[in-house]
CSV table of C-alpha atoms in Angstrom, one decimal:
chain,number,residue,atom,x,y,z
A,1,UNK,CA,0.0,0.0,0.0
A,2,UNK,CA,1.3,3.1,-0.8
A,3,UNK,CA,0.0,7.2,-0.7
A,4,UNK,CA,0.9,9.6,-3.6
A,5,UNK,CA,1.5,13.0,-2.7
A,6,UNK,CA,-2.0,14.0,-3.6
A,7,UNK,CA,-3.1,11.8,-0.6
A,8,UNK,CA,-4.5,9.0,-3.2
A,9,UNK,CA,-3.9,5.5,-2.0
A,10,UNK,CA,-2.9,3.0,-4.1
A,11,UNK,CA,-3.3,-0.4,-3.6
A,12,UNK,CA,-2.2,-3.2,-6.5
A,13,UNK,CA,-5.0,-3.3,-8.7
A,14,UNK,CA,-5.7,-6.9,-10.0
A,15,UNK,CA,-4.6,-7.5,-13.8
A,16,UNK,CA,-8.7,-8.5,-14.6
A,17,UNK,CA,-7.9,-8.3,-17.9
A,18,UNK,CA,-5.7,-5.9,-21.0
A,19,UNK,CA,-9.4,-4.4,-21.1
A,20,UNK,CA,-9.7,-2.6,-17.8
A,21,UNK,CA,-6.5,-1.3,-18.6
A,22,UNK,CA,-8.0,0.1,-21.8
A,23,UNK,CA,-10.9,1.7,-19.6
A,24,UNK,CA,-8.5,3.5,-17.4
A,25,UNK,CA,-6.3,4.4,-20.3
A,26,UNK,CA,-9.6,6.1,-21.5
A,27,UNK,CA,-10.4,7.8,-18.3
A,28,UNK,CA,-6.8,8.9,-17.2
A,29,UNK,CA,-6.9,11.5,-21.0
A,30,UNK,CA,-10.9,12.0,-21.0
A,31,UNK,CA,-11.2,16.0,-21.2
A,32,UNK,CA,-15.0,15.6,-22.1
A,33,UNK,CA,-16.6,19.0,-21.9
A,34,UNK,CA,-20.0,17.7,-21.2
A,35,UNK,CA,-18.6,16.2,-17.9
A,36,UNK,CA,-15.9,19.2,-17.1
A,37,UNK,CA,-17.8,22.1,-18.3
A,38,UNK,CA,-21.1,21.3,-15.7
A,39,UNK,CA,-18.7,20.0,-13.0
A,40,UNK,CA,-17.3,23.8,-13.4
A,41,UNK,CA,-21.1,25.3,-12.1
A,42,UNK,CA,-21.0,24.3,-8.4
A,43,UNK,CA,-17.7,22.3,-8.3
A,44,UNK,CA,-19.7,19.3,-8.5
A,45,UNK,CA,-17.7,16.6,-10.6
A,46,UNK,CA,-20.5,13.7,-11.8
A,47,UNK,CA,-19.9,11.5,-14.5
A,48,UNK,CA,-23.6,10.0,-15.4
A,49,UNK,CA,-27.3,11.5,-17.0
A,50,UNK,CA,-30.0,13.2,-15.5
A,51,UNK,CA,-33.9,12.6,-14.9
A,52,UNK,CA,-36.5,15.0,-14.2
A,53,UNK,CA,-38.4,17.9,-16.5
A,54,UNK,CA,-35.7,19.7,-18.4
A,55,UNK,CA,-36.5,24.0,-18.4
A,56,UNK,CA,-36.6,24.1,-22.1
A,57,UNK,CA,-36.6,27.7,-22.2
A,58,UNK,CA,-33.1,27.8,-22.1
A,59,UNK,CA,-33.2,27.1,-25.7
A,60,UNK,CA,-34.9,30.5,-26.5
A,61,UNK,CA,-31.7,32.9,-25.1
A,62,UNK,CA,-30.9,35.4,-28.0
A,63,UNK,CA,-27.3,35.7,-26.6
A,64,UNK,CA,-25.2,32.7,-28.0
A,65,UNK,CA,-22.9,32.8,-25.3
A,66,UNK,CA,-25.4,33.0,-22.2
A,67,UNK,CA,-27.6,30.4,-24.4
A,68,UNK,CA,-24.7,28.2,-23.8
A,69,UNK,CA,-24.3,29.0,-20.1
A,70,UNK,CA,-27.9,28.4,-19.3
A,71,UNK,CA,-27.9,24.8,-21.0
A,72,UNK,CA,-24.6,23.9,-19.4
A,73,UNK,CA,-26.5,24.7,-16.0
A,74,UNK,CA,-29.5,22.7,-16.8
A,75,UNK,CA,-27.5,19.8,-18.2
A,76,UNK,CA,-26.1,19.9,-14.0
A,77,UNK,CA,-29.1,20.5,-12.4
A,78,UNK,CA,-30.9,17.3,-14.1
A,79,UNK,CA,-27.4,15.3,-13.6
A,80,UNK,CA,-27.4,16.7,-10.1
A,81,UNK,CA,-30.9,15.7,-9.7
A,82,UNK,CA,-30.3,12.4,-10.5
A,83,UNK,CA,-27.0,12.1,-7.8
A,84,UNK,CA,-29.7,13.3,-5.3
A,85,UNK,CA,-31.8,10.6,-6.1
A,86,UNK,CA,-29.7,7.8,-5.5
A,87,UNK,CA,-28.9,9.2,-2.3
A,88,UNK,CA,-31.9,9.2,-1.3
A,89,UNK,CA,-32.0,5.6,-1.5
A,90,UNK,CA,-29.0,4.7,0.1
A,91,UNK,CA,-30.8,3.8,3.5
A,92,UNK,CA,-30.7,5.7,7.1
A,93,UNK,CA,-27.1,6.7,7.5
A,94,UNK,CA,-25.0,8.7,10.4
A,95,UNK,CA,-22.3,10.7,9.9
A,96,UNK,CA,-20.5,7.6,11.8
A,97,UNK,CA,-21.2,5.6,9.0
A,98,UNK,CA,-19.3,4.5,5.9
A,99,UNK,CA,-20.5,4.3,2.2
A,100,UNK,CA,-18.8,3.2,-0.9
A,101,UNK,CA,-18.7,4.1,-4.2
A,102,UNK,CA,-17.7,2.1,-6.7
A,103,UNK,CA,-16.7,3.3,-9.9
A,104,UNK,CA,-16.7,7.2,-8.3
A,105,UNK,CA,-15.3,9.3,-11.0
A,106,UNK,CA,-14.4,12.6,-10.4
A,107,UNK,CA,-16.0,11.8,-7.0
A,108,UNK,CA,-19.6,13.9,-7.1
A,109,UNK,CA,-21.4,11.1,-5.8
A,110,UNK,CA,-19.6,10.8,-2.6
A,111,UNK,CA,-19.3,14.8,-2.3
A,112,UNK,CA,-24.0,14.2,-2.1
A,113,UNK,CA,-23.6,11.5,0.4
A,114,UNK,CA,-21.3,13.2,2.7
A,115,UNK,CA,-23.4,16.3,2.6
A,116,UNK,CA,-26.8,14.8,3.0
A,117,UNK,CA,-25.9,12.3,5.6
A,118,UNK,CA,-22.5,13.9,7.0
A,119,UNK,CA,-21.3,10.0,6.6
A,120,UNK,CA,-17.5,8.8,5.2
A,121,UNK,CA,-16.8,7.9,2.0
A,122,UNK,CA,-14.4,6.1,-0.2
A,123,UNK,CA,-14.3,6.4,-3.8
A,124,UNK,CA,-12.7,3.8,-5.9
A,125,UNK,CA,-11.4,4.7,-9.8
A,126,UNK,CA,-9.3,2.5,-12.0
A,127,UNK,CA,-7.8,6.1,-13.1
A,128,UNK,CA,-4.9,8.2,-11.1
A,129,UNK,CA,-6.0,10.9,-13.0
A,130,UNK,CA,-9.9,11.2,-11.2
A,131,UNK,CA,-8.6,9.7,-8.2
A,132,UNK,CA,-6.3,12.5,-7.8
A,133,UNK,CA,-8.6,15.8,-8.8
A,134,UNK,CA,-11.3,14.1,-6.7
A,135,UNK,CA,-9.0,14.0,-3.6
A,136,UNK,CA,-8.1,17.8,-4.5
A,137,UNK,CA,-11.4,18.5,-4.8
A,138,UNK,CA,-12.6,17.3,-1.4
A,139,UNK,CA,-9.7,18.5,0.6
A,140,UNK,CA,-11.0,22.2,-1.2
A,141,UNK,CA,-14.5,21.8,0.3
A,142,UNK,CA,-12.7,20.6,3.4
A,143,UNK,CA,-14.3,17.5,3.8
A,144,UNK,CA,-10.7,15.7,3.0
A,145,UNK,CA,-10.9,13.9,6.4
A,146,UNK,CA,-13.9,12.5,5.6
A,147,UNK,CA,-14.5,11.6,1.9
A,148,UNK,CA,-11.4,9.8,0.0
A,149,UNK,CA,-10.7,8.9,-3.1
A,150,UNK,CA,-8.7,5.8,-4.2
A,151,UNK,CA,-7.1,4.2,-7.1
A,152,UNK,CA,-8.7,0.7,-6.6
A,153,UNK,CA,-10.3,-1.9,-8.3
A,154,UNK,CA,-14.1,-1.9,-7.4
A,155,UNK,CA,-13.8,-6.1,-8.2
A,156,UNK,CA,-11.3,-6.5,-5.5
A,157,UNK,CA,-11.1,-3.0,-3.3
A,158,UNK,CA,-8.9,-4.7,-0.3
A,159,UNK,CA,-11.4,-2.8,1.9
A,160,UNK,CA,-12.4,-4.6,5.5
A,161,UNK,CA,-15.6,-6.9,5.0
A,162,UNK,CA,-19.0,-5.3,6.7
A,163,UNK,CA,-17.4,-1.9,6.8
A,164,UNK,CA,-19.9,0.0,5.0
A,165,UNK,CA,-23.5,0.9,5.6
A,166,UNK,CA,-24.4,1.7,2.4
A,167,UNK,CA,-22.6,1.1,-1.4
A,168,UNK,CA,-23.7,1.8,-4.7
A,169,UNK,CA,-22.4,2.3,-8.5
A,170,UNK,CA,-23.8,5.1,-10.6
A,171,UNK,CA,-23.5,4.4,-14.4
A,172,UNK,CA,-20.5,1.6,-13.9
A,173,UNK,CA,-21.6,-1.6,-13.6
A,174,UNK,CA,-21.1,-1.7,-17.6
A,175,UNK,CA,-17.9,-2.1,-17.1
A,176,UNK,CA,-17.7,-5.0,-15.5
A,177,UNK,CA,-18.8,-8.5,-14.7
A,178,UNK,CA,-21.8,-8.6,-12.5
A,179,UNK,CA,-21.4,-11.4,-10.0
A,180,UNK,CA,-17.8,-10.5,-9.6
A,181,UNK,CA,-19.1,-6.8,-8.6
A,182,UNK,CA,-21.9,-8.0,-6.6
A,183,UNK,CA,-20.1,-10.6,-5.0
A,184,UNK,CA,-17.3,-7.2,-3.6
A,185,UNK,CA,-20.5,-5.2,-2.6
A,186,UNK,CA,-22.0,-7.5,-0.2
A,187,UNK,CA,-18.8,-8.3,1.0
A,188,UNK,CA,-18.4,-5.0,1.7
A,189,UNK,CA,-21.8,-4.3,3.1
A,190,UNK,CA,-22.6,-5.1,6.4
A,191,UNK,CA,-25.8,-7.3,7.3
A,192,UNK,CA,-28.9,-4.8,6.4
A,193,UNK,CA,-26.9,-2.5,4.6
A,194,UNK,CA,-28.0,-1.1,1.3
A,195,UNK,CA,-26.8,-1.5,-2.1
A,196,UNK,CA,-28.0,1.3,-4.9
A,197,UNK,CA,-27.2,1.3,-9.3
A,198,UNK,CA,-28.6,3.3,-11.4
A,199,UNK,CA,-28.3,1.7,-14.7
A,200,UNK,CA,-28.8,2.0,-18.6
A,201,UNK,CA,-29.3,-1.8,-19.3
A,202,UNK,CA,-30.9,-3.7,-22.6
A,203,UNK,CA,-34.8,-4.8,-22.3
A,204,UNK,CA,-34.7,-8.5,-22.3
A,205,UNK,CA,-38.0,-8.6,-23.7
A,206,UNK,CA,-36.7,-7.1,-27.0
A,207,UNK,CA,-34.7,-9.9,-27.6
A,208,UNK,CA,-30.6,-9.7,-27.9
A,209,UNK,CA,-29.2,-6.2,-27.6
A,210,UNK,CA,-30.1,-3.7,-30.5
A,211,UNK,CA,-28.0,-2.1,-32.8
A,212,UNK,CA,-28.0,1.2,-30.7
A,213,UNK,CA,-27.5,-0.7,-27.5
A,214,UNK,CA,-24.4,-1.9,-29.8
A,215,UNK,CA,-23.1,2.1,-30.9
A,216,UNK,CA,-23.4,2.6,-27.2
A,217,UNK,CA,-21.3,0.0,-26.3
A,218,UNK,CA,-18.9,0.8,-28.8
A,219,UNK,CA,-18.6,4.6,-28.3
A,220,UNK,CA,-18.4,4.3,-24.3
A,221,UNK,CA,-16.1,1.2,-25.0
A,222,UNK,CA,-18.4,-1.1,-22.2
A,223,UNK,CA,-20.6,-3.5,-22.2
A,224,UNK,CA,-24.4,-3.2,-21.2
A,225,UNK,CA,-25.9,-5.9,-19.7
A,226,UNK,CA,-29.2,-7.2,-19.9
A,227,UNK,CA,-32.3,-6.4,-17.4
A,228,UNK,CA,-32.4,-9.8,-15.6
A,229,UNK,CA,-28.5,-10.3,-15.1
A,230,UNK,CA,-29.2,-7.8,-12.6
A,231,UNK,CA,-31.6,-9.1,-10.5
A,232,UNK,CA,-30.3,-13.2,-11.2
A,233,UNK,CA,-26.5,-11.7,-10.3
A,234,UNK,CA,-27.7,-9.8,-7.0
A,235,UNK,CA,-30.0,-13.5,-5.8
A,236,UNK,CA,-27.3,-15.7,-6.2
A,237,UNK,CA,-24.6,-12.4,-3.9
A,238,UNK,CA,-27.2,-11.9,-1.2
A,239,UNK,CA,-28.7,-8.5,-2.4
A,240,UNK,CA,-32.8,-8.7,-2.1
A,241,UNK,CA,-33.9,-5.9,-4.3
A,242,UNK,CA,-36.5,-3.2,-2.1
A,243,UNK,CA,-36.9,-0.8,-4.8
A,244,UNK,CA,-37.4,-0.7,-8.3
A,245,UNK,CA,-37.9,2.5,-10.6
A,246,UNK,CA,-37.9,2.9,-14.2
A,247,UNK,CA,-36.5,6.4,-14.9
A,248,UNK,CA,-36.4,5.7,-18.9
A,249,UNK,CA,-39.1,8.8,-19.4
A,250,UNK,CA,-37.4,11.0,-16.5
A,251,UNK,CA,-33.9,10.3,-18.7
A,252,UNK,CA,-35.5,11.4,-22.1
A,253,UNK,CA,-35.3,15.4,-21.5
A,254,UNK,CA,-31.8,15.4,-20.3
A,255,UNK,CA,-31.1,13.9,-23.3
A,256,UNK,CA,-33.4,15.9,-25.5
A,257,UNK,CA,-32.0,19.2,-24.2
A,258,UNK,CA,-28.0,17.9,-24.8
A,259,UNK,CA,-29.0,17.2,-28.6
A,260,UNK,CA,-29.5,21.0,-28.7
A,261,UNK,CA,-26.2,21.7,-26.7
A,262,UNK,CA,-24.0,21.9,-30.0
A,263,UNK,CA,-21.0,23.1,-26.9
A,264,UNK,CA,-21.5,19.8,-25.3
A,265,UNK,CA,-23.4,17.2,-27.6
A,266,UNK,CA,-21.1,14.4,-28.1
A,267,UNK,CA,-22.9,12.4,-30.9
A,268,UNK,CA,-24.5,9.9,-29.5
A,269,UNK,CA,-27.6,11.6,-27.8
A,270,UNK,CA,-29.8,10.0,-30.9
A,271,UNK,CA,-28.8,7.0,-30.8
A,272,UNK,CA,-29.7,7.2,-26.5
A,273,UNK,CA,-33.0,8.7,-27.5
A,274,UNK,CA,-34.2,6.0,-30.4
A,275,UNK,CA,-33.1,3.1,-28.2
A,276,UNK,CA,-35.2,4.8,-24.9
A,277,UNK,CA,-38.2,5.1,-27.2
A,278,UNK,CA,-38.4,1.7,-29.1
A,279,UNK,CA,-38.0,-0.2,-26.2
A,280,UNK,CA,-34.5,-1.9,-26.3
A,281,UNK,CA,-33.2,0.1,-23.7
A,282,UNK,CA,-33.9,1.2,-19.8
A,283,UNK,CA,-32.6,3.7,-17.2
A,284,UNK,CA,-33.2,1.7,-14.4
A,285,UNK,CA,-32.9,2.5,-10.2
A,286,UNK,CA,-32.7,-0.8,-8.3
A,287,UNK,CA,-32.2,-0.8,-4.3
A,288,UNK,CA,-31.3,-3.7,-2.4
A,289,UNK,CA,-30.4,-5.0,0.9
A,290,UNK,CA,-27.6,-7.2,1.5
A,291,UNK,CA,-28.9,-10.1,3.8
């Protein structure tokens, strides 16, 4: 175990395979603007979609510059809104408790939790490079002591079993195998505690996986899994599922209003939008308890 000088820790990250190396590779030189540019409104880093009624007004500002501005802060508010959410699911917590995030980006998930519930976190990235500004980050907002950052494997963290109240993944499970994730989190979790994803995943009922679910896949360089693995991968690692929310409608004005964000539109909002609406792909909230 080591500590960089940025305060990440660093534990040896199991060689899984030459493709989570790929994924990091991706992640240590993303610059996306459509995750830097609304991290930059509130210093609120997330790294996933939003749900809830977009304020489509924002399309009418004269003022190309402010037009901009205004559907950069939108974009956060319905990403933010959607952070919020899965917080709200993560259980009754105490600022003496501990959460997990697995898969945490440039950390704004755990930033939410820690505020809401004053609880610890640890945030676990396969890249140096988000592990590192999300450290910076929280030692800015002075909440360092509480909420870390780590460059970790979320298959194999090295974390003490039943440490953690509460654990969830936000938009990451596609990058991994699901009973090998699963199988980590209730590990993790101790006896009652609460497991949270919030997930894109194919609709079994379509059939296989449809050709957008496929230019998904390929442009985010992951691997969406179908509906049930979720729920057959969670019974056979002790997760009992409490909650269950389709947010596939609450997704579709996010991604309406990024099509118009020429600033921050990376290509691939139609493709998200035809595959919500003909039924081959869900934006799913599942909560469960680890027994």
């Amino acid at each position: 175990m080591a500590t960089s000088h940025t305060g990440t820790t660093f534990a040896t990250v199991p060689n899984q395979s030459t493709y989570q190396s790929r994924v990091a590779d991706y992640w240590n030189a993303e610059e996306n603007p459509v995750n830097l540019e609304l991290g930059k409104v509130d210093d609120l880093y997330h790294h996933h979609y939003g749900v809830g009624e977009a304020d489509r007004s924002v399309l009418d500002e004269p003022d190309p510059d402010k037009r901009n501005e205004r559907i950069t802060h939108e974009l956060h508010r319905l990403e933010h809104a959607q952070a919020e959410l899965l917080a709200s699911h993560l259980g009754e917590l105490s600022p003496a408790d501990r959460v997990f995030d697995a898969g945490c980006g440039r950390g704004g998930g755990s930033v939410v939790a820690n505020l809401r519930y004053g609880c610890h976190a640890d945030g676990v990235t396969l890249s140096t490079k988000q592990a590192d500004f999300a450290n910076e980050q929280a030692r800015t907002r002075g909440i360092g002591g509480k909420v870390r950052y780590h460059h970790r494997n979320m298959l194999d963290t090295g974390f003490d079993s039943g440490a953690y109240a509460a654990s969830w993944n936000n938009e990451s499970t596609m990058y991994v195998e699901l009973d090998l994730l699963f199988a980590e989190h209730a590990r993790l979790l101790r006896r009652g505690g609460r497991y949270v994803v919030i997930t894109g995943c194919y609709n079994d009922t379509y059939g296989q996986a449809s050709r957008e679910v496929s230019l998904i896949n390929a442009h985010y360089i992951c691997d969406i899994h179908p509906r049930s693995a979720y729920f057959r991968a969670m019974a056979r690692n002790r997760l009992v599922p409490v909650h269950v929310q389709d947010l596939t409608a609450a997704t579709i004005p996010y991604w309406e209003l990024r099509r118009e964000a020429d600033h921050l539109a990376t290509g691939i909002e139609d493709t998200f939008l035809n595959a919500y609406r003909n039924g081959s792909f869900q934006y799913l909230l599942i909560a469960a308890d680890r027994v």
